[in-house]
Tab-separated table of C-alpha atoms in Angstrom:
chain	number	residue	atom	x	y	z
A	1	UNK	CA	-14.219	33.800	-54.234
A	2	UNK	CA	-17.034	36.294	-54.817
A	3	UNK	CA	-18.939	38.096	-52.087
A	4	UNK	CA	-21.910	35.818	-52.736
A	5	UNK	CA	-19.745	32.708	-52.303
A	6	UNK	CA	-18.052	33.757	-49.081
A	7	UNK	CA	-18.446	31.118	-46.411
A	8	UNK	CA	-19.608	31.837	-42.859
A	9	UNK	CA	-16.755	32.300	-40.392
A	10	UNK	CA	-18.853	32.374	-37.215
A	11	UNK	CA	-21.533	30.353	-35.444
A	12	UNK	CA	-24.428	32.190	-33.837
A	13	UNK	CA	-25.009	30.999	-30.275
A	14	UNK	CA	-28.369	30.847	-28.501
A	15	UNK	CA	-27.569	34.240	-26.948
A	16	UNK	CA	-27.184	35.789	-30.395
A	17	UNK	CA	-23.421	36.194	-29.931
A	18	UNK	CA	-21.322	35.222	-32.938
A	19	UNK	CA	-18.472	32.854	-32.085
A	20	UNK	CA	-15.636	32.505	-34.619
A	21	UNK	CA	-15.490	29.049	-36.196
A	22	UNK	CA	-11.707	28.875	-35.887
A	23	UNK	CA	-9.824	29.724	-32.718
A	24	UNK	CA	-6.334	29.261	-31.384
A	25	UNK	CA	-6.083	26.433	-28.882
A	26	UNK	CA	-3.620	26.934	-26.027
A	27	UNK	CA	-3.647	23.484	-24.388
A	28	UNK	CA	-0.092	22.117	-24.256
A	29	UNK	CA	1.256	25.500	-25.424
A	30	UNK	CA	4.357	25.968	-23.299
A	31	UNK	CA	5.150	28.937	-21.127
A	32	UNK	CA	7.496	31.208	-22.998
A	33	UNK	CA	5.842	30.232	-26.287
A	34	UNK	CA	2.106	30.717	-25.818
A	35	UNK	CA	2.241	34.511	-25.653
A	36	UNK	CA	4.037	34.757	-28.994
A	37	UNK	CA	1.527	32.290	-30.453
A	38	UNK	CA	-1.384	34.456	-29.329
A	39	UNK	CA	0.162	37.568	-30.857
A	40	UNK	CA	0.931	35.705	-34.097
A	41	UNK	CA	-2.640	34.425	-34.257
A	42	UNK	CA	-4.190	37.836	-33.704
A	43	UNK	CA	-1.780	39.304	-36.221
A	44	UNK	CA	-2.868	36.954	-38.993
A	45	UNK	CA	-6.586	37.331	-38.356
A	46	UNK	CA	-7.689	35.115	-35.477
A	47	UNK	CA	-10.362	36.647	-33.278
A	48	UNK	CA	-10.881	33.653	-30.971
A	49	UNK	CA	-8.532	32.408	-28.235
A	50	UNK	CA	-9.404	29.249	-26.293
A	51	UNK	CA	-7.788	28.799	-22.901
A	52	UNK	CA	-8.237	27.261	-19.484
A	53	UNK	CA	-6.992	27.703	-15.945
A	54	UNK	CA	-5.818	24.093	-16.056
A	55	UNK	CA	-3.297	24.942	-18.786
A	56	UNK	CA	-1.361	27.115	-16.296
A	57	UNK	CA	-0.548	29.674	-19.000
A	58	UNK	CA	-3.401	32.178	-18.693
A	59	UNK	CA	-1.158	34.923	-17.297
A	60	UNK	CA	1.090	34.797	-20.359
A	61	UNK	CA	-1.962	34.719	-22.636
A	62	UNK	CA	-3.305	37.754	-20.778
A	63	UNK	CA	-0.030	39.639	-21.125
A	64	UNK	CA	-0.042	38.980	-24.868
A	65	UNK	CA	-3.623	40.168	-25.220
A	66	UNK	CA	-2.844	43.301	-23.219
A	67	UNK	CA	-0.029	44.069	-25.638
A	68	UNK	CA	-2.376	43.541	-28.577
A	69	UNK	CA	-5.040	45.823	-27.117
A	70	UNK	CA	-2.469	48.443	-26.201
A	71	UNK	CA	-1.582	48.655	-29.888
A	72	UNK	CA	-4.917	50.328	-30.468
A	73	UNK	CA	-6.063	48.396	-33.544
A	74	UNK	CA	-8.196	45.964	-31.559
A	75	UNK	CA	-10.256	46.330	-28.391
A	76	UNK	CA	-11.330	43.650	-25.907
A	77	UNK	CA	-14.716	43.329	-27.647
A	78	UNK	CA	-13.000	42.328	-30.890
A	79	UNK	CA	-11.468	39.100	-29.548
A	80	UNK	CA	-13.495	36.116	-28.360
A	81	UNK	CA	-11.989	34.629	-25.190
A	82	UNK	CA	-13.004	31.229	-23.835
A	83	UNK	CA	-11.999	30.011	-20.386
A	84	UNK	CA	-12.766	26.931	-18.302
A	85	UNK	CA	-13.647	26.063	-14.710
A	86	UNK	CA	-11.077	23.630	-13.364
A	87	UNK	CA	-12.021	20.369	-11.646
A	88	UNK	CA	-11.058	21.298	-8.047
A	89	UNK	CA	-13.468	24.229	-7.961
A	90	UNK	CA	-16.904	22.719	-8.578
A	91	UNK	CA	-18.419	23.501	-5.167
A	92	UNK	CA	-20.632	26.567	-5.431
A	93	UNK	CA	-18.534	28.608	-3.009
A	94	UNK	CA	-15.428	28.018	-5.171
A	95	UNK	CA	-16.897	28.692	-8.623
A	96	UNK	CA	-16.960	32.484	-8.733
A	97	UNK	CA	-13.595	32.962	-6.969
A	98	UNK	CA	-11.986	30.651	-9.512
A	99	UNK	CA	-13.549	32.630	-12.356
A	100	UNK	CA	-12.250	35.841	-10.801
A	101	UNK	CA	-8.766	34.276	-10.713
A	102	UNK	CA	-9.013	33.551	-14.452
A	103	UNK	CA	-10.141	37.124	-15.139
A	104	UNK	CA	-7.222	38.437	-13.076
A	105	UNK	CA	-4.700	36.239	-14.878
A	106	UNK	CA	-6.070	37.204	-18.291
A	107	UNK	CA	-6.377	40.875	-17.352
A	108	UNK	CA	-9.950	41.173	-18.622
A	109	UNK	CA	-13.276	42.068	-17.040
A	110	UNK	CA	-15.351	39.313	-18.615
A	111	UNK	CA	-15.153	36.135	-20.697
A	112	UNK	CA	-17.153	35.575	-23.854
A	113	UNK	CA	-17.537	31.911	-22.937
A	114	UNK	CA	-16.809	29.945	-19.767
A	115	UNK	CA	-16.986	26.165	-19.783
A	116	UNK	CA	-17.109	23.451	-17.145
A	117	UNK	CA	-13.896	21.695	-18.144
A	118	UNK	CA	-14.930	18.174	-17.137
A	119	UNK	CA	-18.080	16.673	-15.599
A	120	UNK	CA	-15.816	15.420	-12.804
A	121	UNK	CA	-15.070	17.278	-9.563
A	122	UNK	CA	-11.782	17.036	-7.657
A	123	UNK	CA	-11.094	17.870	-4.058
A	124	UNK	CA	-10.288	21.534	-3.503
A	125	UNK	CA	-6.720	22.619	-4.272
A	126	UNK	CA	-5.690	25.891	-2.566
A	127	UNK	CA	-4.179	28.765	-4.548
A	128	UNK	CA	-3.281	32.384	-3.860
A	129	UNK	CA	-6.317	34.513	-4.617
A	130	UNK	CA	-5.650	38.046	-5.771
A	131	UNK	CA	-2.239	37.125	-7.177
A	132	UNK	CA	-1.667	36.586	-10.887
A	133	UNK	CA	-0.380	33.184	-11.948
A	134	UNK	CA	0.377	30.112	-9.868
A	135	UNK	CA	3.489	29.081	-8.006
A	136	UNK	CA	5.580	26.160	-9.217
A	137	UNK	CA	4.139	23.731	-6.658
A	138	UNK	CA	0.545	24.218	-7.801
A	139	UNK	CA	-0.735	21.032	-9.464
A	140	UNK	CA	-4.525	20.947	-9.891
A	141	UNK	CA	-4.473	17.593	-11.696
A	142	UNK	CA	-2.417	15.909	-9.018
A	143	UNK	CA	-4.166	17.808	-6.198
A	144	UNK	CA	-0.827	19.001	-4.904
A	145	UNK	CA	-0.431	19.641	-1.199
A	146	UNK	CA	-3.815	18.112	-0.387
A	147	UNK	CA	-4.255	15.376	2.191
A	148	UNK	CA	-6.472	12.868	0.401
A	149	UNK	CA	-6.669	10.419	3.306
A	150	UNK	CA	-10.047	11.768	4.413
A	151	UNK	CA	-11.311	11.055	0.892
A	152	UNK	CA	-10.101	7.472	0.821
A	153	UNK	CA	-6.990	8.491	-1.074
A	154	UNK	CA	-9.017	9.605	-4.077
A	155	UNK	CA	-8.896	13.041	-5.672
A	156	UNK	CA	-12.462	12.615	-6.997
A	157	UNK	CA	-14.971	14.631	-4.962
A	158	UNK	CA	-18.283	12.791	-4.891
A	159	UNK	CA	-19.956	15.366	-2.662
A	160	UNK	CA	-20.767	17.926	-5.379
A	161	UNK	CA	-23.232	17.531	-8.231
A	162	UNK	CA	-23.051	18.935	-11.734
A	163	UNK	CA	-26.249	20.797	-10.898
A	164	UNK	CA	-24.621	22.663	-7.997
A	165	UNK	CA	-21.714	23.693	-10.214
A	166	UNK	CA	-23.924	24.707	-13.126
A	167	UNK	CA	-26.187	26.868	-10.983
A	168	UNK	CA	-23.125	28.681	-9.628
A	169	UNK	CA	-21.942	29.237	-13.207
A	170	UNK	CA	-25.374	30.626	-14.106
A	171	UNK	CA	-24.986	33.122	-11.269
A	172	UNK	CA	-21.675	34.244	-12.766
A	173	UNK	CA	-23.333	34.884	-16.104
A	174	UNK	CA	-26.123	36.855	-14.446
A	175	UNK	CA	-23.457	38.909	-12.662
A	176	UNK	CA	-21.974	39.895	-16.030
A	177	UNK	CA	-18.639	38.144	-15.519
A	178	UNK	CA	-19.242	35.889	-18.529
A	179	UNK	CA	-21.437	36.334	-21.573
A	180	UNK	CA	-22.070	32.649	-22.235
A	181	UNK	CA	-21.577	29.429	-20.288
A	182	UNK	CA	-21.191	25.889	-21.505
A	183	UNK	CA	-19.615	22.505	-20.915
A	184	UNK	CA	-16.758	20.310	-22.066
A	185	UNK	CA	-16.570	16.551	-22.463
A	186	UNK	CA	-20.305	16.074	-21.886
A	187	UNK	CA	-22.058	13.083	-23.380
A	188	UNK	CA	-25.634	13.355	-24.645
A	189	UNK	CA	-27.138	11.832	-21.446
A	190	UNK	CA	-25.278	14.369	-19.311
A	191	UNK	CA	-26.535	17.222	-21.481
A	192	UNK	CA	-30.070	15.817	-21.410
A	193	UNK	CA	-30.019	15.776	-17.618
A	194	UNK	CA	-28.522	19.286	-17.472
A	195	UNK	CA	-31.320	20.623	-19.652
A	196	UNK	CA	-33.945	19.384	-17.189
A	197	UNK	CA	-32.914	21.946	-14.576
A	198	UNK	CA	-30.780	24.587	-16.306
A	199	UNK	CA	-32.308	28.064	-16.308
A	200	UNK	CA	-29.547	29.095	-18.719
A	201	UNK	CA	-28.926	26.437	-21.356
A	202	UNK	CA	-25.334	25.592	-22.223
A	203	UNK	CA	-24.224	27.592	-25.242
A	204	UNK	CA	-21.445	25.192	-26.258
A	205	UNK	CA	-20.273	21.635	-25.694
A	206	UNK	CA	-16.531	21.307	-26.328
A	207	UNK	CA	-15.361	17.749	-26.995
A	208	UNK	CA	-12.507	15.889	-28.638
A	209	UNK	CA	-13.287	15.637	-32.341
A	210	UNK	CA	-11.257	14.874	-35.466
A	211	UNK	CA	-11.585	12.565	-38.499
A	212	UNK	CA	-10.930	9.490	-36.334
A	213	UNK	CA	-13.495	10.626	-33.732
A	214	UNK	CA	-16.396	12.388	-35.434
A	215	UNK	CA	-19.231	11.863	-32.922
A	216	UNK	CA	-21.976	12.538	-35.500
A	217	UNK	CA	-24.852	11.608	-33.186
A	218	UNK	CA	-23.603	13.944	-30.450
A	219	UNK	CA	-23.134	16.774	-32.954
A	220	UNK	CA	-26.646	16.253	-34.300
A	221	UNK	CA	-28.149	16.147	-30.797
A	222	UNK	CA	-26.345	19.269	-29.587
A	223	UNK	CA	-27.178	21.274	-32.690
A	224	UNK	CA	-30.835	20.208	-32.406
A	225	UNK	CA	-30.791	21.669	-28.879
A	226	UNK	CA	-29.228	24.906	-30.196
A	227	UNK	CA	-25.961	24.028	-28.463
A	228	UNK	CA	-22.912	24.757	-30.589
A	229	UNK	CA	-20.140	22.162	-30.714
A	230	UNK	CA	-16.429	22.922	-30.460
A	231	UNK	CA	-13.837	20.351	-31.498
A	232	UNK	CA	-10.714	20.305	-29.364
A	233	UNK	CA	-7.674	18.408	-30.641
A	234	UNK	CA	-9.149	18.645	-34.166
A	235	UNK	CA	-5.827	17.484	-35.619
A	236	UNK	CA	-5.502	14.491	-33.332
A	237	UNK	CA	-3.492	15.983	-30.434
A	238	UNK	CA	0.082	15.270	-31.516
A	239	UNK	CA	1.278	16.468	-28.087
A	240	UNK	CA	-0.744	13.796	-26.308
A	241	UNK	CA	-0.939	10.685	-28.481
A	242	UNK	CA	1.371	7.733	-27.940
A	243	UNK	CA	3.787	6.551	-30.671
A	244	UNK	CA	1.760	3.408	-31.393
A	245	UNK	CA	-1.496	5.311	-31.890
A	246	UNK	CA	-2.901	6.367	-35.280
A	247	UNK	CA	-1.991	9.739	-36.742
A	248	UNK	CA	-4.550	12.131	-38.200
A	249	UNK	CA	-1.940	14.247	-39.953
A	250	UNK	CA	-0.208	11.152	-41.330
A	251	UNK	CA	-3.353	9.573	-42.752
A	252	UNK	CA	-3.057	8.632	-46.435
A	253	UNK	CA	-6.752	9.198	-47.185
A	254	UNK	CA	-6.543	12.761	-45.932
A	255	UNK	CA	-3.314	13.271	-47.876
A	256	UNK	CA	-5.060	12.330	-51.143
A	257	UNK	CA	-7.908	14.767	-50.473
A	258	UNK	CA	-5.406	17.460	-49.496
A	259	UNK	CA	-3.481	16.960	-52.755
A	260	UNK	CA	-6.726	17.167	-54.706
A	261	UNK	CA	-7.525	20.586	-53.227
A	262	UNK	CA	-3.899	21.783	-53.016
A	263	UNK	CA	-4.292	22.214	-49.268
A	264	UNK	CA	-2.504	20.736	-46.268
A	265	UNK	CA	-3.782	17.676	-44.420
A	266	UNK	CA	-4.404	19.900	-41.394
A	267	UNK	CA	-6.537	22.265	-43.471
A	268	UNK	CA	-8.620	19.361	-44.807
A	269	UNK	CA	-9.125	17.919	-41.301
A	270	UNK	CA	-10.191	21.316	-39.995
A	271	UNK	CA	-12.384	22.048	-43.015
A	272	UNK	CA	-14.269	18.776	-42.453
A	273	UNK	CA	-15.498	19.944	-39.062
A	274	UNK	CA	-16.031	23.571	-40.085
A	275	UNK	CA	-18.189	22.350	-42.961
A	276	UNK	CA	-20.317	20.477	-40.387
A	277	UNK	CA	-20.799	23.733	-38.462
A	278	UNK	CA	-18.376	22.616	-35.757
A	279	UNK	CA	-15.995	25.175	-34.231
A	280	UNK	CA	-12.323	24.139	-34.233
A	281	UNK	CA	-9.500	25.267	-31.933
A	282	UNK	CA	-6.239	23.854	-33.325
A	283	UNK	CA	-3.226	24.435	-31.101
A	284	UNK	CA	0.072	25.545	-32.566
A	285	UNK	CA	2.982	27.764	-31.595
A	286	UNK	CA	4.420	27.686	-35.125
A	287	UNK	CA	3.529	30.971	-36.905
A	288	UNK	CA	3.233	29.295	-40.312
A	289	UNK	CA	0.957	26.557	-38.994
A	290	UNK	CA	-1.111	29.104	-37.073
A	291	UNK	CA	-1.697	31.036	-40.289
A	292	UNK	CA	-2.473	27.931	-42.358
A	293	UNK	CA	-4.951	26.637	-39.777
A	294	UNK	CA	-7.070	29.757	-40.212
A	295	UNK	CA	-7.158	29.481	-44.000
A	296	UNK	CA	-10.003	27.006	-44.311
A	297	UNK	CA	-12.659	29.309	-45.753
A	298	UNK	CA	-11.438	29.586	-49.332
A	299	UNK	CA	-12.160	26.002	-50.414
A	300	UNK	CA	-14.957	23.483	-49.974
A	301	UNK	CA	-14.889	19.712	-49.618
A	302	UNK	CA	-17.273	18.064	-52.080
A	303	UNK	CA	-19.770	15.365	-51.170
A	304	UNK	CA	-17.335	12.587	-52.086
A	305	UNK	CA	-14.671	14.121	-49.843
A	306	UNK	CA	-17.075	14.438	-46.927
A	307	UNK	CA	-18.286	10.847	-47.371
A	308	UNK	CA	-14.745	9.538	-47.608
A	309	UNK	CA	-13.700	11.311	-44.427
A	310	UNK	CA	-16.899	10.230	-42.670
A	311	UNK	CA	-15.926	6.621	-43.400
A	312	UNK	CA	-12.668	7.155	-41.469
A	313	UNK	CA	-14.500	7.465	-38.147
A	314	UNK	CA	-13.163	4.952	-35.615
A	315	UNK	CA	-14.622	6.504	-32.462
A	316	UNK	CA	-10.994	6.814	-31.390
A	317	UNK	CA	-10.372	8.868	-28.269
A	318	UNK	CA	-6.833	10.035	-27.635
A	319	UNK	CA	-8.032	11.374	-24.281
A	320	UNK	CA	-9.315	8.575	-22.065
A	321	UNK	CA	-10.457	9.708	-18.609
A	322	UNK	CA	-10.882	6.120	-17.476
A	323	UNK	CA	-7.078	6.003	-17.443
A	324	UNK	CA	-6.843	9.152	-15.300
A	325	UNK	CA	-9.912	9.164	-13.110
A	326	UNK	CA	-11.125	5.577	-13.241
A	327	UNK	CA	-14.336	6.920	-14.786
A	328	UNK	CA	-15.218	5.429	-18.207
A	329	UNK	CA	-16.882	8.628	-19.374
A	330	UNK	CA	-16.640	7.741	-23.067
A	331	UNK	CA	-16.970	3.947	-22.796
A	332	UNK	CA	-18.979	2.266	-25.542
């Protein structure tokens, strides 16, 4: 491919920062494996690592990054790091301390991007501030060690608004602890409401997105608002789906397109979103898959390919918060 034909590998955010279009996802990456995955990714050219406090592996990610930076070929500024505010820490007095815990675990002084992980707040779950990592009893999803009786037995905290959380996140950006802030799992109405009061607009909306869940209207709306879109589980979250559910990587239509271009099904699925200007963060701990997932810039899907994949859209969510929280966030 000539210099003139080279495809963009970054998306420019509202701040002017350039975010790599492909990053390594670390959700469901196991302890003892995620650090090696990060080093393998950096070694083959990734400059974007997506993580979250909720994944309980940030300390290992941080140790891997420290080893990379110690090597001297790359500095902190060369690697884009995304983190996320966990559900139990939405009250304004908990937001910055939780960010500082993420920075401590990762061993960095700032994040390039910090996202509100879900538009749902949980009751506060205590943790040891000033200590890297979490002990084995810490369970932010299950609200471990918290007496929920005063909250009617529910872990959902209805006493804090998205606005309160967002304004506390804005303060963190102004303090220089993060360069950009954004959201995850936000629908268009939630973003619309956020934009009515935000003094710093969200830079990114990260949502589940793959050929079976393309969300074209949400992508169009976000991009019109100069909000970049990141696709999590862009290969259909093999670690999360149930045996009876459809498979993105096993889809025959994608296999035919992959054969046509002499690429893998994963590369075609990722290329579809990249070609729409959507950032992708495929998770893998397999060095070969990690390398292949980055190699989506040396081929292009033609109009027929894009139309064929577009016709696969089933609005199929593998992640269904109504099953976890009793909140039909993505209900039709």
